[in-house]
Short mmCIF file of C-alpha atoms and ligand atoms in Angstrom, two decimals:
data_model
loop_
_atom_site.label_atom_id
_atom_site.label_comp_id
_atom_site.label_asym_id
_atom_site.label_seq_id
_atom_site.Cartn_x
_atom_site.Cartn_y
_atom_site.Cartn_z
CA MET A 931 -37.67 0.55 -11.18
CA LYS A 932 -37.16 -1.84 -14.09
CA LYS A 933 -39.66 -1.52 -16.93
CA SER A 934 -40.89 -5.07 -16.36
CA ALA A 935 -41.60 -4.31 -12.71
CA GLN A 936 -43.58 -1.16 -13.42
CA LYS A 937 -46.96 -1.10 -11.81
CA ALA A 938 -50.21 -0.69 -13.69
CA ARG A 939 -53.12 0.96 -11.97
CA ILE A 940 -56.37 -0.92 -11.81
CA ARG A 941 -59.75 -0.08 -10.33
CA THR A 942 -60.92 -1.99 -7.33
CA PHE A 943 -64.05 -4.08 -7.87
CA ILE A 944 -66.64 -4.48 -5.16
CA ILE A 945 -69.12 -7.10 -6.37
CA ALA A 946 -72.37 -7.09 -4.42
CA ASN A 947 -73.91 -10.55 -4.68
CA TRP A 948 -77.42 -10.16 -3.29
CA LYS A 949 -77.95 -13.93 -3.68
CA MET A 950 -81.71 -14.72 -3.34
CA ASN A 951 -82.46 -11.44 -1.55
CA PRO A 952 -84.26 -9.28 -0.63
CA ALA A 953 -87.63 -10.95 -0.17
CA THR A 954 -89.77 -8.31 -1.87
CA HIS A 955 -89.64 -6.01 -4.84
CA VAL A 956 -90.23 -3.03 -2.57
CA ASP A 957 -87.08 -3.85 -0.59
CA ALA A 958 -85.13 -4.56 -3.78
CA LYS A 959 -85.97 -1.09 -5.11
CA LYS A 960 -84.72 0.48 -1.87
CA LEU A 961 -81.47 -1.49 -1.99
CA ALA A 962 -81.03 -0.66 -5.67
CA THR A 963 -81.44 3.07 -4.96
CA LYS A 964 -78.89 2.93 -2.13
CA SER A 965 -76.44 0.95 -4.27
CA LYS A 966 -76.69 3.42 -7.14
CA SER A 967 -76.05 6.34 -4.83
CA LEU A 968 -73.07 4.57 -3.23
CA GLY A 969 -71.62 4.12 -6.72
CA LYS A 970 -71.80 7.83 -7.53
CA GLY A 971 -68.51 9.66 -8.02
CA LEU A 972 -66.24 6.79 -6.98
CA LYS A 973 -62.69 7.51 -8.05
CA LYS A 974 -60.95 4.15 -7.62
CA THR A 975 -63.77 1.68 -7.13
CA THR A 976 -66.39 0.06 -9.35
CA LEU A 977 -69.39 -1.20 -7.41
CA VAL A 978 -71.20 -3.97 -9.29
CA ALA A 979 -74.72 -4.75 -8.06
CA CYS A 980 -75.81 -8.32 -8.79
CA PRO A 981 -79.43 -8.84 -7.78
CA PRO A 982 -81.65 -11.85 -8.50
CA PHE A 983 -83.11 -11.82 -12.04
CA PRO A 984 -86.55 -10.41 -11.13
CA PHE A 985 -84.88 -7.30 -9.69
CA LEU A 986 -82.26 -6.78 -12.40
CA SER A 987 -84.15 -3.94 -14.05
CA ASP A 988 -84.20 -2.08 -10.71
CA VAL A 989 -80.42 -1.71 -10.64
CA VAL A 990 -80.26 -0.34 -14.19
CA ALA A 991 -78.57 3.07 -14.30
CA PRO A 992 -76.39 4.97 -16.75
CA HIS A 993 -72.88 3.54 -16.96
CA THR A 994 -70.32 5.33 -14.84
CA LYS A 995 -66.86 4.31 -13.73
CA GLY A 996 -68.13 3.87 -10.19
CA TYR A 997 -71.27 1.84 -10.75
CA ALA A 998 -72.24 -1.14 -12.85
CA TYR A 999 -74.55 -4.11 -12.55
CA GLY A 1000 -74.82 -7.70 -13.55
CA ALA A 1001 -76.50 -11.07 -13.07
CA GLN A 1002 -75.75 -13.96 -10.75
CA ASP A 1003 -75.93 -16.64 -13.41
CA VAL A 1004 -76.59 -17.15 -17.11
CA SER A 1005 -78.06 -19.89 -19.28
CA LEU A 1006 -75.78 -22.34 -21.04
CA HIS A 1007 -77.89 -21.72 -24.12
CA ALA A 1008 -77.95 -18.70 -26.37
CA SER A 1009 -81.62 -19.21 -27.22
CA GLY A 1010 -84.31 -21.86 -27.48
CA SER A 1011 -86.83 -23.66 -25.26
CA HIS A 1012 -85.22 -23.61 -21.83
CA THR A 1013 -87.90 -22.88 -19.29
CA GLY A 1014 -86.54 -20.93 -16.34
CA ASP A 1015 -83.26 -20.02 -18.00
CA VAL A 1016 -82.13 -16.47 -18.71
CA ALA A 1017 -80.02 -15.92 -21.81
CA ALA A 1018 -76.85 -13.84 -21.90
CA SER A 1019 -78.41 -11.67 -24.62
CA GLN A 1020 -81.37 -10.91 -22.32
CA ILE A 1021 -78.97 -9.77 -19.59
CA VAL A 1022 -77.13 -7.60 -22.11
CA SER A 1023 -80.42 -6.13 -23.32
CA LEU A 1024 -80.64 -4.40 -19.91
CA LYS A 1025 -77.16 -3.01 -20.59
CA ALA A 1026 -75.71 -5.11 -17.78
CA SER A 1027 -71.96 -5.61 -18.04
CA TYR A 1028 -71.17 -8.47 -15.66
CA VAL A 1029 -72.28 -11.97 -14.77
CA ILE A 1030 -71.16 -14.17 -11.88
CA VAL A 1031 -70.32 -17.63 -13.19
CA GLY A 1032 -69.56 -20.81 -11.27
CA HIS A 1033 -70.49 -19.56 -7.82
CA SER A 1034 -69.96 -22.36 -5.31
CA GLU A 1035 -73.66 -22.28 -4.42
CA ARG A 1036 -74.46 -23.19 -8.03
CA ARG A 1037 -71.65 -25.73 -8.20
CA ALA A 1038 -73.13 -27.32 -5.03
CA LYS A 1039 -76.38 -27.78 -6.97
CA GLY A 1040 -74.52 -29.83 -9.55
CA GLU A 1041 -73.06 -27.25 -11.93
CA SER A 1042 -69.98 -28.85 -13.46
CA ASP A 1043 -66.72 -27.27 -14.57
CA VAL A 1044 -67.76 -28.03 -18.16
CA GLU A 1045 -70.96 -26.04 -17.67
CA VAL A 1046 -69.05 -23.21 -16.01
CA ALA A 1047 -66.67 -23.03 -18.99
CA THR A 1048 -69.62 -22.99 -21.40
CA LYS A 1049 -71.23 -20.14 -19.46
CA VAL A 1050 -67.96 -18.20 -19.48
CA ARG A 1051 -67.77 -18.54 -23.27
CA VAL A 1052 -71.46 -17.68 -23.71
CA ALA A 1053 -71.01 -14.54 -21.58
CA LEU A 1054 -67.91 -13.47 -23.49
CA SER A 1055 -69.65 -14.01 -26.83
CA VAL A 1056 -72.15 -11.23 -26.04
CA GLY A 1057 -69.66 -8.90 -24.37
CA LEU A 1058 -70.52 -9.65 -20.75
CA THR A 1059 -67.60 -9.77 -18.33
CA PRO A 1060 -67.72 -13.11 -16.51
CA ILE A 1061 -66.75 -13.02 -12.85
CA VAL A 1062 -65.53 -16.59 -12.59
CA CYS A 1063 -65.66 -18.06 -9.09
CA VAL A 1064 -63.10 -20.66 -8.09
CA GLY A 1065 -62.14 -22.03 -4.71
CA GLU A 1066 -61.37 -25.12 -2.74
CA ARG A 1067 -63.94 -26.89 -0.57
CA GLU A 1068 -61.47 -27.49 2.21
CA ARG A 1069 -57.82 -27.03 3.05
CA ASP A 1070 -55.33 -29.78 3.78
CA ASP A 1071 -51.91 -29.48 5.37
CA GLU A 1072 -50.17 -30.97 2.32
CA ALA A 1073 -51.59 -28.18 0.11
CA ARG A 1074 -53.27 -30.68 -2.20
CA TYR A 1075 -56.09 -28.15 -2.42
CA LEU A 1076 -53.85 -26.12 -4.72
CA LEU A 1077 -53.82 -28.97 -7.23
CA THR A 1078 -57.61 -29.19 -7.03
CA LEU A 1079 -57.78 -25.45 -7.58
CA ARG A 1080 -55.48 -25.69 -10.59
CA GLU A 1081 -57.65 -28.42 -12.13
CA GLN A 1082 -60.79 -26.41 -11.44
CA ILE A 1083 -59.31 -23.31 -13.12
CA HIS A 1084 -58.20 -25.25 -16.20
CA ALA A 1085 -61.58 -26.97 -16.54
CA SER A 1086 -63.68 -23.88 -15.79
CA LEU A 1087 -61.90 -21.89 -18.48
CA GLU A 1088 -61.66 -24.66 -21.07
CA GLY A 1089 -62.07 -23.37 -24.60
CA VAL A 1090 -61.70 -19.69 -23.69
CA SER A 1091 -59.41 -18.13 -26.25
CA PRO A 1092 -56.13 -16.84 -24.76
CA ARG A 1093 -57.07 -13.35 -26.02
CA ASP A 1094 -60.37 -13.38 -24.13
CA PHE A 1095 -58.62 -14.00 -20.82
CA GLY A 1096 -58.09 -10.25 -20.71
CA LYS A 1097 -61.88 -9.84 -20.46
CA ILE A 1098 -62.53 -11.99 -17.41
CA ILE A 1099 -62.41 -11.41 -13.67
CA ILE A 1100 -61.50 -14.17 -11.24
CA ALA A 1101 -63.07 -14.34 -7.79
CA TYR A 1102 -61.17 -16.59 -5.44
CA GLU A 1103 -63.79 -17.84 -3.01
CA PRO A 1104 -62.73 -20.66 -0.71
CA VAL A 1105 -65.99 -22.54 -0.19
CA TRP A 1106 -65.33 -23.01 3.53
CA ALA A 1107 -65.19 -19.23 3.99
CA ILE A 1108 -68.48 -18.38 2.24
CA GLY A 1109 -71.54 -17.67 4.34
CA GLY A 1110 -69.84 -18.39 7.66
CA ASP A 1111 -68.11 -16.20 10.17
CA THR A 1112 -64.48 -16.91 9.38
CA ALA A 1113 -62.86 -15.31 6.36
CA ASN A 1114 -59.56 -16.44 4.93
CA THR A 1115 -56.65 -14.30 6.08
CA PRO A 1116 -55.38 -11.58 3.71
CA ASP A 1117 -51.89 -13.16 3.72
CA ASP A 1118 -53.20 -16.61 2.80
CA THR A 1119 -55.38 -15.04 0.15
CA VAL A 1120 -52.38 -13.34 -1.43
CA GLU A 1121 -50.51 -16.67 -1.55
CA THR A 1122 -53.40 -18.39 -3.29
CA ILE A 1123 -53.96 -15.51 -5.67
CA LEU A 1124 -50.32 -15.75 -6.73
CA PHE A 1125 -50.86 -19.45 -7.35
CA ILE A 1126 -53.97 -18.69 -9.42
CA ARG A 1127 -52.09 -16.12 -11.50
CA LYS A 1128 -49.35 -18.65 -12.10
CA THR A 1129 -51.99 -21.15 -13.22
CA LEU A 1130 -53.52 -18.57 -15.55
CA MET A 1131 -50.09 -18.16 -17.16
CA GLU A 1132 -50.43 -21.77 -18.32
CA LEU A 1133 -53.53 -20.72 -20.28
CA THR A 1134 -52.67 -17.28 -21.58
CA SER A 1135 -49.73 -14.92 -21.91
CA GLU A 1136 -47.94 -13.62 -18.84
CA LYS A 1137 -49.00 -10.07 -19.73
CA THR A 1138 -52.67 -11.01 -19.97
CA ALA A 1139 -52.56 -13.15 -16.82
CA LEU A 1140 -51.10 -10.21 -14.91
CA SER A 1141 -53.90 -7.95 -16.12
CA ILE A 1142 -56.76 -10.13 -14.85
CA PRO A 1143 -58.45 -8.61 -11.79
CA MET A 1144 -58.27 -11.08 -8.90
CA LEU A 1145 -60.91 -10.71 -6.21
CA TYR A 1146 -61.45 -12.38 -2.88
CA GLY A 1147 -64.83 -13.53 -1.52
CA GLY A 1148 -65.87 -15.28 1.68
CA SER A 1149 -67.24 -13.64 4.84
CA VAL A 1150 -65.97 -10.17 4.03
CA ASP A 1151 -67.66 -7.33 5.89
CA ASP A 1152 -66.91 -3.81 7.01
CA THR A 1153 -64.66 -5.05 9.82
CA ASN A 1154 -62.21 -7.04 7.71
CA ALA A 1155 -62.46 -5.55 4.19
CA ALA A 1156 -59.63 -3.04 4.75
CA GLY A 1157 -57.23 -5.87 5.61
CA PHE A 1158 -57.80 -7.47 2.20
CA LEU A 1159 -57.75 -4.14 0.41
CA ALA A 1160 -54.39 -3.32 2.00
CA LYS A 1161 -52.90 -6.00 -0.26
CA ASP A 1162 -51.90 -4.91 -3.74
CA GLU A 1163 -52.42 -8.42 -5.07
CA ILE A 1164 -56.15 -8.38 -4.20
CA ASN A 1165 -57.99 -6.28 -6.77
CA GLY A 1166 -61.36 -6.30 -5.11
CA LEU A 1167 -63.95 -8.23 -3.16
CA LEU A 1168 -67.01 -10.35 -3.89
CA ILE A 1169 -69.39 -9.78 -1.03
CA GLY A 1170 -72.58 -11.64 -0.13
CA ARG A 1171 -74.31 -10.79 3.13
CA ALA A 1172 -72.58 -7.49 3.91
CA SER A 1173 -73.42 -6.12 0.46
CA ARG A 1174 -77.11 -5.99 1.40
CA ASP A 1175 -76.47 -3.72 4.36
CA PRO A 1176 -75.98 -0.22 2.91
CA LYS A 1177 -74.09 1.00 6.00
CA LYS A 1178 -71.61 -1.90 5.84
CA LEU A 1179 -71.32 -1.56 2.07
CA ALA A 1180 -70.62 2.17 2.44
CA ARG A 1181 -67.78 1.46 4.89
CA ILE A 1182 -66.31 -1.21 2.58
CA ILE A 1183 -66.42 1.21 -0.37
CA GLU A 1184 -64.80 3.88 1.78
CA ALA A 1185 -61.94 1.47 2.55
CA SER A 1186 -61.64 0.71 -1.16
CA GLU A 1187 -61.49 4.38 -2.11
CA LYS A 1188 -58.72 4.93 0.44
CA ARG A 1189 -56.48 2.22 -0.96
CA ASN A 1190 -53.82 2.78 -3.54
CA SER A 1191 -54.80 0.02 -5.91
CA GLN A 1192 -52.21 -1.35 -8.29
CA ILE A 1193 -51.44 -4.49 -10.16
CA LYS A 1194 -47.78 -5.20 -10.01
CA LYS A 1195 -45.47 -7.84 -11.27
CA THR A 1196 -45.47 -9.88 -8.13
CA LYS A 1197 -43.01 -12.67 -7.63
CA ILE A 1198 -44.72 -15.83 -8.80
CA ARG A 1199 -43.31 -19.02 -7.41
C1 PEP B 1340 -70.67 -14.95 -1.81
O1 PEP B 1340 -71.86 -14.83 -1.98
O2 PEP B 1340 -69.94 -15.31 -2.74
C2 PEP B 1340 -70.08 -14.65 -0.51
C3 PEP B 1340 -68.77 -14.49 -0.42
O3 PEP B 1340 -70.93 -14.55 0.54
P1 PEP B 1340 -70.57 -14.01 2.01
O4 PEP B 1340 -69.87 -12.69 1.82
O5 PEP B 1340 -71.89 -13.86 2.68
O6 PEP B 1340 -69.67 -15.01 2.67
#
């Protein structure tokens, strides 16, 4: 194998986005306990629990390779009078490592690409790893959605220094696949992920772009997770509904542990 085509091993990320669930603190504590135990001793996978803010302290646990936690959003502002906002530094004060930024459900409420980019920079400035969500609203036969995706990526990462690209995670989440019953296909996902990597090479070095973990999200559960995880190009999954069902989550993690995860120099068209 040529040096340039050598493969680098990378952990598989399973991001559990609890969204606005569960309804009570009692249930949140139960889910947090299950999540922590699922994260114990994982060899190839990092499970990242992302509960709503009121339950963030429940998922706190010592850092291990298998388990981490983060928030679902972050304030645009570092400090000041912003009622209802939660600052990046407050998230870090709980020793959280990750924050989801630009989720389509926040974009649907009016969050702009400019705001997403600001949040990415704010997160990076305090050492949080932003999990930046990008994805098209709908597909068209002429593949114009790829151009929209490219614009969204450029705008959502505006002002991020090329060096800092090595500290982000990208979650490709086609909006039409989130919260429904039809996921994208693994093959289509690979195609789009290659396109996203190519786009990232316009913003940072090839080496850094190739090191960025690329996740898929959108109606993943225990029945289809293995299909995505069978693809080398997909470095993990962002999971909504199924992540709140410990049995489904356990099966997804099992599939992740069984895979032979690698980042490789894939042909980029
Ligand atoms: C999500 O919350 O980003 C998501 C992918 O949700 P679901 O898995 O429920 O489609």
